[in-house]
XYZ file of C-alpha atoms in Angstrom:
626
model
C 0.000 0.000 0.000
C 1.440 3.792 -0.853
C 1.588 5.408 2.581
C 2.829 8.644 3.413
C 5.926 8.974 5.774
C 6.600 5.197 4.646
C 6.346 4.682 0.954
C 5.082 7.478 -1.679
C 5.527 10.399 -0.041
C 8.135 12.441 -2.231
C 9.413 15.267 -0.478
C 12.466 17.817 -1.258
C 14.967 18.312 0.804
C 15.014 21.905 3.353
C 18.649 21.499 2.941
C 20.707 22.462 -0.257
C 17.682 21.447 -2.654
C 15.175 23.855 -1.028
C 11.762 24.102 0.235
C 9.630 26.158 -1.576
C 8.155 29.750 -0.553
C 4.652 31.496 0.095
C 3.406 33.823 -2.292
C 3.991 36.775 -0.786
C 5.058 37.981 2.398
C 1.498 38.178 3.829
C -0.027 40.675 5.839
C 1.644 44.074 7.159
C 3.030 42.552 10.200
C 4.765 39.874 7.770
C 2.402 36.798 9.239
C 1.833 34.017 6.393
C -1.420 33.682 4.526
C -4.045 32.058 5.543
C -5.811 29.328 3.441
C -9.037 31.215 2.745
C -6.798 34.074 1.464
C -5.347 31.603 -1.707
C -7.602 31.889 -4.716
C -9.407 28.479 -5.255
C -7.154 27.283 -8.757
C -4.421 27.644 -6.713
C -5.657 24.935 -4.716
C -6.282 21.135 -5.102
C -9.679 19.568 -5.750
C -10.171 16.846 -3.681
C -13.785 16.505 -4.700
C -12.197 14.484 -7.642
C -11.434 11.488 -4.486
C -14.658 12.336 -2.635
C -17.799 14.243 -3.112
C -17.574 15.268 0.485
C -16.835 13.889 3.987
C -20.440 12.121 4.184
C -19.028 10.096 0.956
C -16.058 9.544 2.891
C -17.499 8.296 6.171
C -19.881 6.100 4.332
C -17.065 4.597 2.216
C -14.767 4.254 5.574
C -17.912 2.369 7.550
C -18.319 -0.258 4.295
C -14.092 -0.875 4.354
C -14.188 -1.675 8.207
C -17.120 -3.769 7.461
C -15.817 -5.722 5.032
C -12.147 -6.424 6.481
C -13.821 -9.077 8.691
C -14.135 -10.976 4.897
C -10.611 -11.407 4.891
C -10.591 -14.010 7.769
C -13.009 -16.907 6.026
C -9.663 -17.774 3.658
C -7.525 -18.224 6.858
C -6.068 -21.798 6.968
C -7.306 -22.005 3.356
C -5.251 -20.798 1.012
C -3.471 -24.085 0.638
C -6.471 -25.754 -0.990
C -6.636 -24.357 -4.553
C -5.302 -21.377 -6.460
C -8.993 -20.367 -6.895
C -8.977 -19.518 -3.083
C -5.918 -17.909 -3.299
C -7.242 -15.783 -6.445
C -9.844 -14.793 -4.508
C -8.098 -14.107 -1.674
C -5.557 -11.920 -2.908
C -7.769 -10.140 -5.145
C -10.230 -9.857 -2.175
C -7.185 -7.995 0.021
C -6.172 -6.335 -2.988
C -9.201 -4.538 -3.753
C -9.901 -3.117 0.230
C -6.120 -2.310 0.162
C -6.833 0.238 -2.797
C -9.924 1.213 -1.186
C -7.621 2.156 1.893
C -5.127 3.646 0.381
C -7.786 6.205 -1.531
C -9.440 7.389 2.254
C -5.886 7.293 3.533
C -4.406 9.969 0.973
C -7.873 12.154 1.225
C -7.691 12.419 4.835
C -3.750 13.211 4.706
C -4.167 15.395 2.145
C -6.761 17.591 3.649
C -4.308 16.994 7.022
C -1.590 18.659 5.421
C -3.488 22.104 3.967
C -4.117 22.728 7.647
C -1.801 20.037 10.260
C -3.601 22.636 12.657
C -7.205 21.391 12.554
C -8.250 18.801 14.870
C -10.879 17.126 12.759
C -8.111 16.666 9.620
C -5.858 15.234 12.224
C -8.583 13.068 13.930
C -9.711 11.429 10.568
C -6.126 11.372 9.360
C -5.600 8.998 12.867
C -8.667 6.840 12.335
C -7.894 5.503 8.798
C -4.183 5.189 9.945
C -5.676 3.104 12.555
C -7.933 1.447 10.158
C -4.916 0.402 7.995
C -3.063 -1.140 10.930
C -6.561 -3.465 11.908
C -6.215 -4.267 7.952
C -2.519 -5.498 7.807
C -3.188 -7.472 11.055
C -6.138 -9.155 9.252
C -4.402 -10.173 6.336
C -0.766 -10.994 8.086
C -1.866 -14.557 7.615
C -1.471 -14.303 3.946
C 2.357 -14.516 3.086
C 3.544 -16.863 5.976
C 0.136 -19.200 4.568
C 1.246 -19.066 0.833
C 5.023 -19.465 2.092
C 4.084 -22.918 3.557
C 2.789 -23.964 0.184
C 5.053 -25.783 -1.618
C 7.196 -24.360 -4.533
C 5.687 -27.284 -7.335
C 2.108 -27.276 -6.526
C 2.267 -23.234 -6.257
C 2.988 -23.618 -10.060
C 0.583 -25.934 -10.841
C -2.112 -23.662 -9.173
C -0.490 -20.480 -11.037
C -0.653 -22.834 -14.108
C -4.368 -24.061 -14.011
C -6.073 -20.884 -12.307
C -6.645 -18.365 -14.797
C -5.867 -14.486 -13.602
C -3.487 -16.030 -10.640
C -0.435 -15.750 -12.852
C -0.900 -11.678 -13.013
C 0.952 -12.765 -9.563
C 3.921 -14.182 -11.066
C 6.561 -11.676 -9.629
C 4.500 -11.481 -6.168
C 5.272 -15.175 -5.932
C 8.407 -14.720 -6.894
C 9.306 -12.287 -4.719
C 7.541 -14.047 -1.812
C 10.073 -17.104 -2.256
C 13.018 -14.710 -2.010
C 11.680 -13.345 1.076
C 11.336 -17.092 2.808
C 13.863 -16.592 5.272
C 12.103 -13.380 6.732
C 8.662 -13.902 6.812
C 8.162 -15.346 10.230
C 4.902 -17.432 11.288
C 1.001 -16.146 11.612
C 1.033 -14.876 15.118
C 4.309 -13.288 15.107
C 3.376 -11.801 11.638
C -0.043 -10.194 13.303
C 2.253 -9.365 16.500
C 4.178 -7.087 14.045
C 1.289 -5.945 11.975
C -0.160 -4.817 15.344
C 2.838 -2.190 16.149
C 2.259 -0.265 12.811
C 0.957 2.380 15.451
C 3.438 2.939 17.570
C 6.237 2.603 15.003
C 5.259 5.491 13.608
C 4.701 7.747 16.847
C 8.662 8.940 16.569
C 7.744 9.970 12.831
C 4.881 12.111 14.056
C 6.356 13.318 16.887
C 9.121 15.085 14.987
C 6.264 15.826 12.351
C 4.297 17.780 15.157
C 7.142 19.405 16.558
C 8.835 20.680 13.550
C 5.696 21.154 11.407
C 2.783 22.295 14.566
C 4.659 23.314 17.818
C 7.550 25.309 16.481
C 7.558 28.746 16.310
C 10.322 30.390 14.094
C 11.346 33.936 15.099
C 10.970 36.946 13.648
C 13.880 38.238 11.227
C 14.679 41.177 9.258
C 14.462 40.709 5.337
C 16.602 42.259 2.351
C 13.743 45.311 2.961
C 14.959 45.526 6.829
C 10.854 44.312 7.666
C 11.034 41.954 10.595
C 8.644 38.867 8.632
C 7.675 35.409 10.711
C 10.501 32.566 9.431
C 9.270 29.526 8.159
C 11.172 26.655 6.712
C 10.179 28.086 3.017
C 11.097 31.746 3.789
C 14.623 30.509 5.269
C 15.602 28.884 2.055
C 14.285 32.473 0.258
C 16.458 34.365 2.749
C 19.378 32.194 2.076
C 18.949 33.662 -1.778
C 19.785 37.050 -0.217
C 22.659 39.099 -1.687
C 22.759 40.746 1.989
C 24.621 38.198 4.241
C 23.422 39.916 7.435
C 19.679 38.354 6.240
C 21.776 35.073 5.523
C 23.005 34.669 8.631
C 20.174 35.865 10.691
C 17.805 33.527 8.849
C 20.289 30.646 9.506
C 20.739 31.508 13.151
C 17.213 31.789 13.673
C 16.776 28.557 12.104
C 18.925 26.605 13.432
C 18.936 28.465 16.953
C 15.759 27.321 17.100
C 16.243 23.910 16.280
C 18.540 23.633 19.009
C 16.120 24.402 21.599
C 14.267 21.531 21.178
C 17.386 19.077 20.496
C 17.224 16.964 23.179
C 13.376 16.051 22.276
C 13.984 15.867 18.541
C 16.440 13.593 18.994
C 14.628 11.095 21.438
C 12.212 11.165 18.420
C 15.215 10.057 16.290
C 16.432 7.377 18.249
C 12.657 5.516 18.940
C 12.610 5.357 15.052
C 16.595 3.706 15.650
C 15.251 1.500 17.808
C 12.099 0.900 15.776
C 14.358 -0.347 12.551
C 16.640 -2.014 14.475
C 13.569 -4.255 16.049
C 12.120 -5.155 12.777
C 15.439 -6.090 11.013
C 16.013 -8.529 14.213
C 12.650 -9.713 13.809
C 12.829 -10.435 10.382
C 16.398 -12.009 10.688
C 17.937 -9.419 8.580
C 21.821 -8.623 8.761
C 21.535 -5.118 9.664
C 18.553 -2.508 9.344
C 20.649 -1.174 5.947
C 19.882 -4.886 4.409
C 16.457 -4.899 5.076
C 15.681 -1.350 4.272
C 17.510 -2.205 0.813
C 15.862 -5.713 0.477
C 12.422 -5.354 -0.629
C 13.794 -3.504 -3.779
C 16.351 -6.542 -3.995
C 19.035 -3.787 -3.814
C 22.564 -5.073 -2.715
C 24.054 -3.275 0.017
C 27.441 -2.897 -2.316
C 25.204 -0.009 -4.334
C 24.570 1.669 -0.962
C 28.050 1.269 -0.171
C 29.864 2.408 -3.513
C 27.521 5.019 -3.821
C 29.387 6.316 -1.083
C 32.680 5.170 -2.377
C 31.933 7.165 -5.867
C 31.109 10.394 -3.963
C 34.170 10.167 -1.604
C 36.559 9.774 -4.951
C 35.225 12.580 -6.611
C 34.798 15.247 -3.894
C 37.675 17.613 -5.181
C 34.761 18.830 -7.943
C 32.689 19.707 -4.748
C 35.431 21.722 -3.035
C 36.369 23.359 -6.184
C 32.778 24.705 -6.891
C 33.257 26.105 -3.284
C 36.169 27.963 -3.751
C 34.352 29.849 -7.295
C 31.683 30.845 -4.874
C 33.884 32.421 -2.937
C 35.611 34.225 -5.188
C 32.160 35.403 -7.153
C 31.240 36.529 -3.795
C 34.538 38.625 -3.179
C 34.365 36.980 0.580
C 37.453 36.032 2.750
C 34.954 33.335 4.480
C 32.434 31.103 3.315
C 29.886 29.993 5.178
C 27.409 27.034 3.949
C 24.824 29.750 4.447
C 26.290 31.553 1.730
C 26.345 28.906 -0.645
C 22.685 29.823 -1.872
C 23.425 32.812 -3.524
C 22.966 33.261 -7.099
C 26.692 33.472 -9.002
C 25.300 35.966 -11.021
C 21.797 38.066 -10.057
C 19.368 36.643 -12.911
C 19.872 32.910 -10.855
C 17.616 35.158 -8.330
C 15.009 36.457 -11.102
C 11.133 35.665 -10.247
C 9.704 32.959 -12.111
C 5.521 33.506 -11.675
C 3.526 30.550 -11.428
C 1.939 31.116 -14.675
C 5.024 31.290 -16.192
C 6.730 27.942 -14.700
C 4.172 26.207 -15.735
C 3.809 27.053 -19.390
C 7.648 26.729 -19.506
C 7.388 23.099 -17.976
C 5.241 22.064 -20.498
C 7.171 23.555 -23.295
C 10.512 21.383 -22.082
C 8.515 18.149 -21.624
C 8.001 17.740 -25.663
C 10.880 15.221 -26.334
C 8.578 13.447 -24.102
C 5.824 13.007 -26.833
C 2.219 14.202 -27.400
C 0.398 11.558 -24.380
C 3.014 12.452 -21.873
C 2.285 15.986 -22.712
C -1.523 15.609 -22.403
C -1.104 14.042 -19.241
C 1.337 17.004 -18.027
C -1.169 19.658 -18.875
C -3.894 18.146 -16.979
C -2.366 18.113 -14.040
C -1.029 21.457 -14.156
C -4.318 23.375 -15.144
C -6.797 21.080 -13.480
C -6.432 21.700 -9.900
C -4.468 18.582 -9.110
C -1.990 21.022 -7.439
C -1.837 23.035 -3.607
C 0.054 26.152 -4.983
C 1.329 28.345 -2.267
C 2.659 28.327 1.541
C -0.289 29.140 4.141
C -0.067 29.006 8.024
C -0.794 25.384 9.132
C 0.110 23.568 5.672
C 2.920 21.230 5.998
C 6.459 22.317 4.206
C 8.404 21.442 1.391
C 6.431 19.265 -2.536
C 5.624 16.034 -2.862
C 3.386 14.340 -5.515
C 1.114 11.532 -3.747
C -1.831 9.463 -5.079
C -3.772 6.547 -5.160
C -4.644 3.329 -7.231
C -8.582 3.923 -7.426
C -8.805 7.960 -8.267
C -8.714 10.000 -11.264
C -5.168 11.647 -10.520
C -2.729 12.099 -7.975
C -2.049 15.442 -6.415
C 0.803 17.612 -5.571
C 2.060 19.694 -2.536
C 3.640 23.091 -3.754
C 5.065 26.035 -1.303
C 5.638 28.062 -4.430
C 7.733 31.125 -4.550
C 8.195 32.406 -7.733
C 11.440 31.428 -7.974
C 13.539 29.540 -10.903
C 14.219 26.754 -8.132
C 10.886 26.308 -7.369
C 9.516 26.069 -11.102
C 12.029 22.856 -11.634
C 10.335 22.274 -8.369
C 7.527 21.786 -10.375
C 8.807 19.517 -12.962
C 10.246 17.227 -10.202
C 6.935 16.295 -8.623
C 5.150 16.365 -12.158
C 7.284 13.645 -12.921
C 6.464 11.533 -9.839
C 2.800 12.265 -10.287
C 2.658 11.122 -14.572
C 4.562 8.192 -13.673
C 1.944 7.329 -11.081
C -0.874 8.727 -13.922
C 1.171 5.894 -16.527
C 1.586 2.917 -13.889
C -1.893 2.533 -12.342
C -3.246 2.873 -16.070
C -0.821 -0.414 -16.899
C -0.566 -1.842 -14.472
C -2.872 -4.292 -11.498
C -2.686 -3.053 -8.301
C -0.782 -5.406 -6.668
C 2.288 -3.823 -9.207
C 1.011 0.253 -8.940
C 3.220 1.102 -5.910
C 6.898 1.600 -7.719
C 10.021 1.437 -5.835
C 11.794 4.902 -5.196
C 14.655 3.505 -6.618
C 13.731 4.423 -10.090
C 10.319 7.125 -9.121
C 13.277 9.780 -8.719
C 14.512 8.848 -11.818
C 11.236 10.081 -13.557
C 11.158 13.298 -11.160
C 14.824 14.474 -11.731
C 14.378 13.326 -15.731
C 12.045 16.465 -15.902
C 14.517 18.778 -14.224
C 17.307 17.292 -16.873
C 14.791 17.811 -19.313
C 13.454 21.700 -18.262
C 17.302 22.656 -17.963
C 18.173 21.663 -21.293
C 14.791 24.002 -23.185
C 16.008 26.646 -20.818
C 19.384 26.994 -21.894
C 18.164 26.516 -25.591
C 16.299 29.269 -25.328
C 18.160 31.867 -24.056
C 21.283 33.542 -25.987
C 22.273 35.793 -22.762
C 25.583 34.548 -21.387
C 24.584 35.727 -18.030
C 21.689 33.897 -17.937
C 23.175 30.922 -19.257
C 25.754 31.001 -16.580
C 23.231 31.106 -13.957
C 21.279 27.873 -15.787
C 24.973 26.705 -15.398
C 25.283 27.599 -11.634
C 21.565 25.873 -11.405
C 22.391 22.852 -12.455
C 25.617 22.329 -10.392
C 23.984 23.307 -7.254
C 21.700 20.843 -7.688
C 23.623 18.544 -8.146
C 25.348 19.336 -5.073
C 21.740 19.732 -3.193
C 20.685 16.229 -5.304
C 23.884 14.242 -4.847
C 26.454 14.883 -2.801
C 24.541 16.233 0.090
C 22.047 13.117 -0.567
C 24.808 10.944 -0.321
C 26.019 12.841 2.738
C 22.606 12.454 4.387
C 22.443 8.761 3.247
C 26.374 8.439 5.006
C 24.982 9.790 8.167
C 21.761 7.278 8.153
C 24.077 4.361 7.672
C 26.854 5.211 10.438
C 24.380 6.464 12.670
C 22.234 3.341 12.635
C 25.578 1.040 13.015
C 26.009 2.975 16.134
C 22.677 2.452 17.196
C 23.084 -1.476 16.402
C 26.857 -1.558 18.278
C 24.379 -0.179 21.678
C 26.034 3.276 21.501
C 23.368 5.119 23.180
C 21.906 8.039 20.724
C 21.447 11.063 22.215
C 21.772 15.078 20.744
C 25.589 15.143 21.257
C 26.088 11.672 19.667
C 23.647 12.664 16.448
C 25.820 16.529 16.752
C 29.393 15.106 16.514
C 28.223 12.344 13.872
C 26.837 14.720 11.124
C 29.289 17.375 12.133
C 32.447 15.168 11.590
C 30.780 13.701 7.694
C 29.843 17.371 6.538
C 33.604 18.206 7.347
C 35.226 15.032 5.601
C 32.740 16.091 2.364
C 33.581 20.006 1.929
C 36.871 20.229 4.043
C 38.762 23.612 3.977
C 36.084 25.234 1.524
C 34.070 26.672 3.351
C 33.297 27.838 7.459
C 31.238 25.338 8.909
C 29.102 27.021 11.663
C 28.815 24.468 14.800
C 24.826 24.985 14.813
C 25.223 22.942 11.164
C 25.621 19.865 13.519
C 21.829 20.109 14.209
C 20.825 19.870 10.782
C 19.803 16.187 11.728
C 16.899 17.381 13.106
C 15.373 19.324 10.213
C 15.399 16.264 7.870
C 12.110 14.754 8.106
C 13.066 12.259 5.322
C 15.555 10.666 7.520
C 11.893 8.903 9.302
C 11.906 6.860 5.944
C 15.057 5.007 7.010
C 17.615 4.830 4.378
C 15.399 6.509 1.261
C 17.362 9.299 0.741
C 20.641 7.823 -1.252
C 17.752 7.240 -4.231
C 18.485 11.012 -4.650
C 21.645 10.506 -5.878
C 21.155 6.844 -7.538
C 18.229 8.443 -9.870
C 19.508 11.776 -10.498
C 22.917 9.850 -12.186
C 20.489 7.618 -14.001
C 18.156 10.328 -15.470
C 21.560 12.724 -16.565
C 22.624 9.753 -18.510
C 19.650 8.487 -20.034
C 18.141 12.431 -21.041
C 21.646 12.617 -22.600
C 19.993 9.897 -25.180
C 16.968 11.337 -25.091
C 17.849 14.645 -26.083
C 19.710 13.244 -28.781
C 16.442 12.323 -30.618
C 16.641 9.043 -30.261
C 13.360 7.842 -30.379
C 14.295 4.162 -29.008
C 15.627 6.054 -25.993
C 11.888 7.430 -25.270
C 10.081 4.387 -26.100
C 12.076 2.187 -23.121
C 12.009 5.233 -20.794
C 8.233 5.300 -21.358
C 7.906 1.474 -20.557
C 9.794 2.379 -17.362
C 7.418 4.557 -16.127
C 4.425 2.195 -17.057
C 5.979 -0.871 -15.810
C 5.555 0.593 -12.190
C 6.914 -2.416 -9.644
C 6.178 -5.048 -11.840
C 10.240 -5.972 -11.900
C 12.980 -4.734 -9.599
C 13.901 -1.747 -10.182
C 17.646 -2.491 -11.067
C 16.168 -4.969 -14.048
C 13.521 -1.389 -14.910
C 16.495 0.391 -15.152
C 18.562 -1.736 -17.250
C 15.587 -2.185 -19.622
C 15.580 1.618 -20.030
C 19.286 2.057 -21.182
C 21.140 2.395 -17.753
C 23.122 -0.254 -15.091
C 23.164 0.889 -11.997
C 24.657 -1.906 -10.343
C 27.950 -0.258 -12.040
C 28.920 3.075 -11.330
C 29.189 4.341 -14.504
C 25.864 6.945 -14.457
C 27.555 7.987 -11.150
C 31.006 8.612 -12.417
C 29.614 10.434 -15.377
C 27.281 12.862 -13.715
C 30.447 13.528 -11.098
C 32.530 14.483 -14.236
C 29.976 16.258 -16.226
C 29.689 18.632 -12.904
C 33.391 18.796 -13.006
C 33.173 19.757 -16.416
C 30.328 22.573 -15.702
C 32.303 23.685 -12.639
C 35.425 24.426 -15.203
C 33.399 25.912 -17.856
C 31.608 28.335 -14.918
C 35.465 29.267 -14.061
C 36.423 30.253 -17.522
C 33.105 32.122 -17.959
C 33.605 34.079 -14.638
């Protein structure tokens, strides 16, 4: 099932890649805008899920009815692959009923995390979904006793059951860690509490904190929010820098000690259910569903360690653009030359998206313009919505939706073509594709996210004759790929030495998280730059890290998309074809074998090694420009 906080949610990073601003500054005394304030196409219709919330409380009352169904095939399933049709299209067809009253009621959560009733009916169907999984934790360890020869001949003689060819297949791999019935519904039943540390650091970094005041570029003392900090760190004035940053981060080290007793339950949490399971370590059996070997993790790492001199370089031409003795990773925002900073409207990211995404062809195109000009998107930041984009959906509705905090900002409009990307690949999988295959792995949904970024870059700097501007399209690209790769990679460092701390019985407390991320940021950026001590903190900030080891998918899928766009942009029409079948292939193969159908290995580290040198490349070129 596509959960938020667990599976589909597909938020940007605060740090280095950016959350996203409000539309303006608000009202006089620089508050944020409320909801009602935000003209209605600016916001998502999620009358195209549910007519209303009598529609949705009806349809809620018929799926807890009808869970109880699930228990007549217990004990069962071993008798004929017409049960275990039945069955698992049975659990397949509530699941997707689920999953739709689970997205509305987050959804209309996070336009407003303030209002109790959102939260209350966001709680009851996450409660709902727990009762569910316990009622059908049966299923696996049942079809895992059946043996491996009559399992084919039921596949074989049971027409529809061999749509559940990879399922089955998959299910054998996973033998070894599927334990027995009761111990599979003792699990199911601590969905719950697993996720309390997740929404404890949601409530206290989204709900209880309150950011200070701080003076902006117009010397107006405006409310700070995680999307005006990333504006302020645009700022060509470094006093706004800095105090944005220190009233950021300041703040975030009030409430250290709590944050991180948030971090370690979700430690503890992993480290549980890889035990449980029988797993060698929580990074195996994050990595294992996706049948991911832990040597892709690990030479991701590797790559980005071997090619870090790029990194430090791209530093040092900051500093010099900026005329600066000391630079501080505060600084490292700024525009190399002041049309990077140039507003972007809404209206006119979104025409420019579309124009990019023709290589692409017509249907893709279609699809793009219906989402962005039928209301399938939240626009701009309000008080109460939660921060950063993400593109999130469901199996059994028209279209998924996405999150904006838009800004009217270049950033923000590739911001744009990111989550477009996640939500047409969700538009092309659940049209292909059974349900039991419509929830892709992230390993290749960033690919089709950051293939629209490659993709926008490339009609922006074809348009555009101005060597300024083409400098700062330059400067774009290499910071993301410093927000996209190297700091993922530094994030996904962190998650892996911090949890093999955790698993060694180090206890995990603020100054053990502090020293940890501070000592990694220093081996990445070295001498280049002033790291300010309250950077250690930036732990805290990253609600992605509650999705144990997701984040290194960053820099995995940005690699794979620079390499295969490169074809793509050639005009070869091959190239589009097999991306396309990517993208409607959804989880119906690992995604390593997805990849490798669409042009690009990423057991190797080639795509890694060759985005690393093309930013080399456009980190020399930027040099001889300046």
């Amino acid at each position: 099932m596509k959960r938020k906080y667990e599976i589909l949610m597909l938020l940007l990073f605060a740090v280095l890649l950016g959350f996203s601003c409000s539309q303006t500054d608000g009202d006089s005394s620089g508050a944020l805008p409320e909801r009602k304030d935000i003209a209605e196409e600016y916001t998502w219709n999620l009358n195209d899920l549910y007519s209303g919330l009598e529609a949705w409380e009806a349809e809620f009352q018929s799926v807890e009815n009808s869970i109880p169904e699930l228990k007549t095939y217990q004990g069962k399933l071993d008798h004929s692959g017409d049960i275990i049709l039945e069955c698992l299209k049975k659990r397949d067809e509530l699941a997707s009923r689920i999953d739709k009253l689970y997205v509305y009621a987050h959804l209309a959560m996070d336009s407003d995390t303030r209002n109790p009733e959102f939260q209350s009916r966001a709680n009851r169907i996450a409660s709902l979904e727990v009762r569910f999984h316990e009622m059908v934790s049966y299923i696996v360890p049942e079809l895992q006793t059946i043996a491996g020869k009559t399992l084919e001949r039921y596949i074989e003689n049971t027409p529809g059951l061999d749509m559940y060819g990879h399922y089955f297949h998959d299910l054998n791999r996973s033998r070894s860690h599927i334990l027995n019935p009761d111990q599979e519904r003792l699990l199911a039943m601590t969905g719950d509490m697993a996720r309390t540390p997740g929404r404890v650091h949601e409530m206290l970094t989204v709900t209880d904190i309150r950011f200070p005041k701080v003076k902006n570029e117009e010397g107006k003392w405006v409310e700070l929010s995680p999307g005006r900090y990333y504006q302020m760190l645009y700022s060509e004035d470094p006093d706004v820098r800095r105090g944005a940053f220190e009233g950021m981060y300041g703040t975030y080290e009030k409430f250290q000690n709590v944050n991180a007793a948030a971090f370690d339950g979700m430690l503890k949490a992993d480290i549980f259910y890889a035990r449980a399971r029988n797993f060698e370590s929580t990074l195996h059996a994050s990595l294992f569903s996706d049948n991911i070997p832990t040597d892709v993790y690990d030479n991701l790492i590797e790559s980005v360690h071997n090619n870090l001199e790029p990194l430090r370089k791209y530093m040092e031409l900051r500093k010099q653009v900026l005329g600066v003795d000391n630079l501080h990773l505060y600084d490292t925002s700024v525009p190399i030359v002041p049309e990077a900073g140039e507003k972007v409207p809404y209206e006119e990211a979104r025409q420019k998206v579309l124009e990019a995404l023709h290589p692409l062809g017509e249907d893709y195109l279609k699809l793009a313009k219906e989402g962005l000009y039928g209301r399938w998107i939240d626009v701009y930041e309000t008080r109460g919505k939660t921060n950063g984009a993400y593109s999130w959906g469901t199996y059994d509705a028209p279209h998924p939706y996405i999150l904006m905090n838009y800004n009217d900002t270049r950033d923000n409009m590739f911001t744009l073509a990111h989550e477009l990307g996640h939500t047409i690949h969700s538009m092309l999988t659940n049209k292909n594709q059974p349900y039991i295959y419509s929830d892709y792995s992230l390993f290749v949904a960033e690919v089709a996210s950051t293939m629209n970024e490659a993709l926008l870059l490339d009609h922006l700097l074809k348009t555009t004759e101005d060597p300024n501007i083409r400098l700062a399209l330059m400067d774009q690209w290499a910071d993301n790929i410093v927000g996209t790769l190297y700091t993922q990679v530094l994030f996904a460092e962190f998650e892996k030495t911090i949890h093999e701390k955790a698993e060694a019985g180090i206890p995990i407390t603020a100054e053990t998280l502090n020293e940890t991320y501070m000592a990694i940021l220093k081996s990445y950026y070295g001498d280049s730059l002033v790291l300010d001590d309250l950077y250690k903190l930036t732990w805290g900030r990253i609600g992605h890290f509650y999705r144990s080891f997701y984040v290194y998918v960053y820099a995995t899928s940005i690699s794979a998309s620079t390499y295969l766009s490169g074809k793509i942009l050639d005009g070869n029409s091959q190239a589009v074809s097999d991306y396309l079948d990517m993208l409607k292939a959804g989880g119906s193969d690992y995604p390593i074998n997805l990849l490798k159908n669409a042009g690009v290995d990423m057991s190797k580290p080639d795509a890694v090694n060759y985005t690393l040198q093309k930013f080399g490349e456009i980190v020399d070129e930027m040099s001889r420009a300046l």
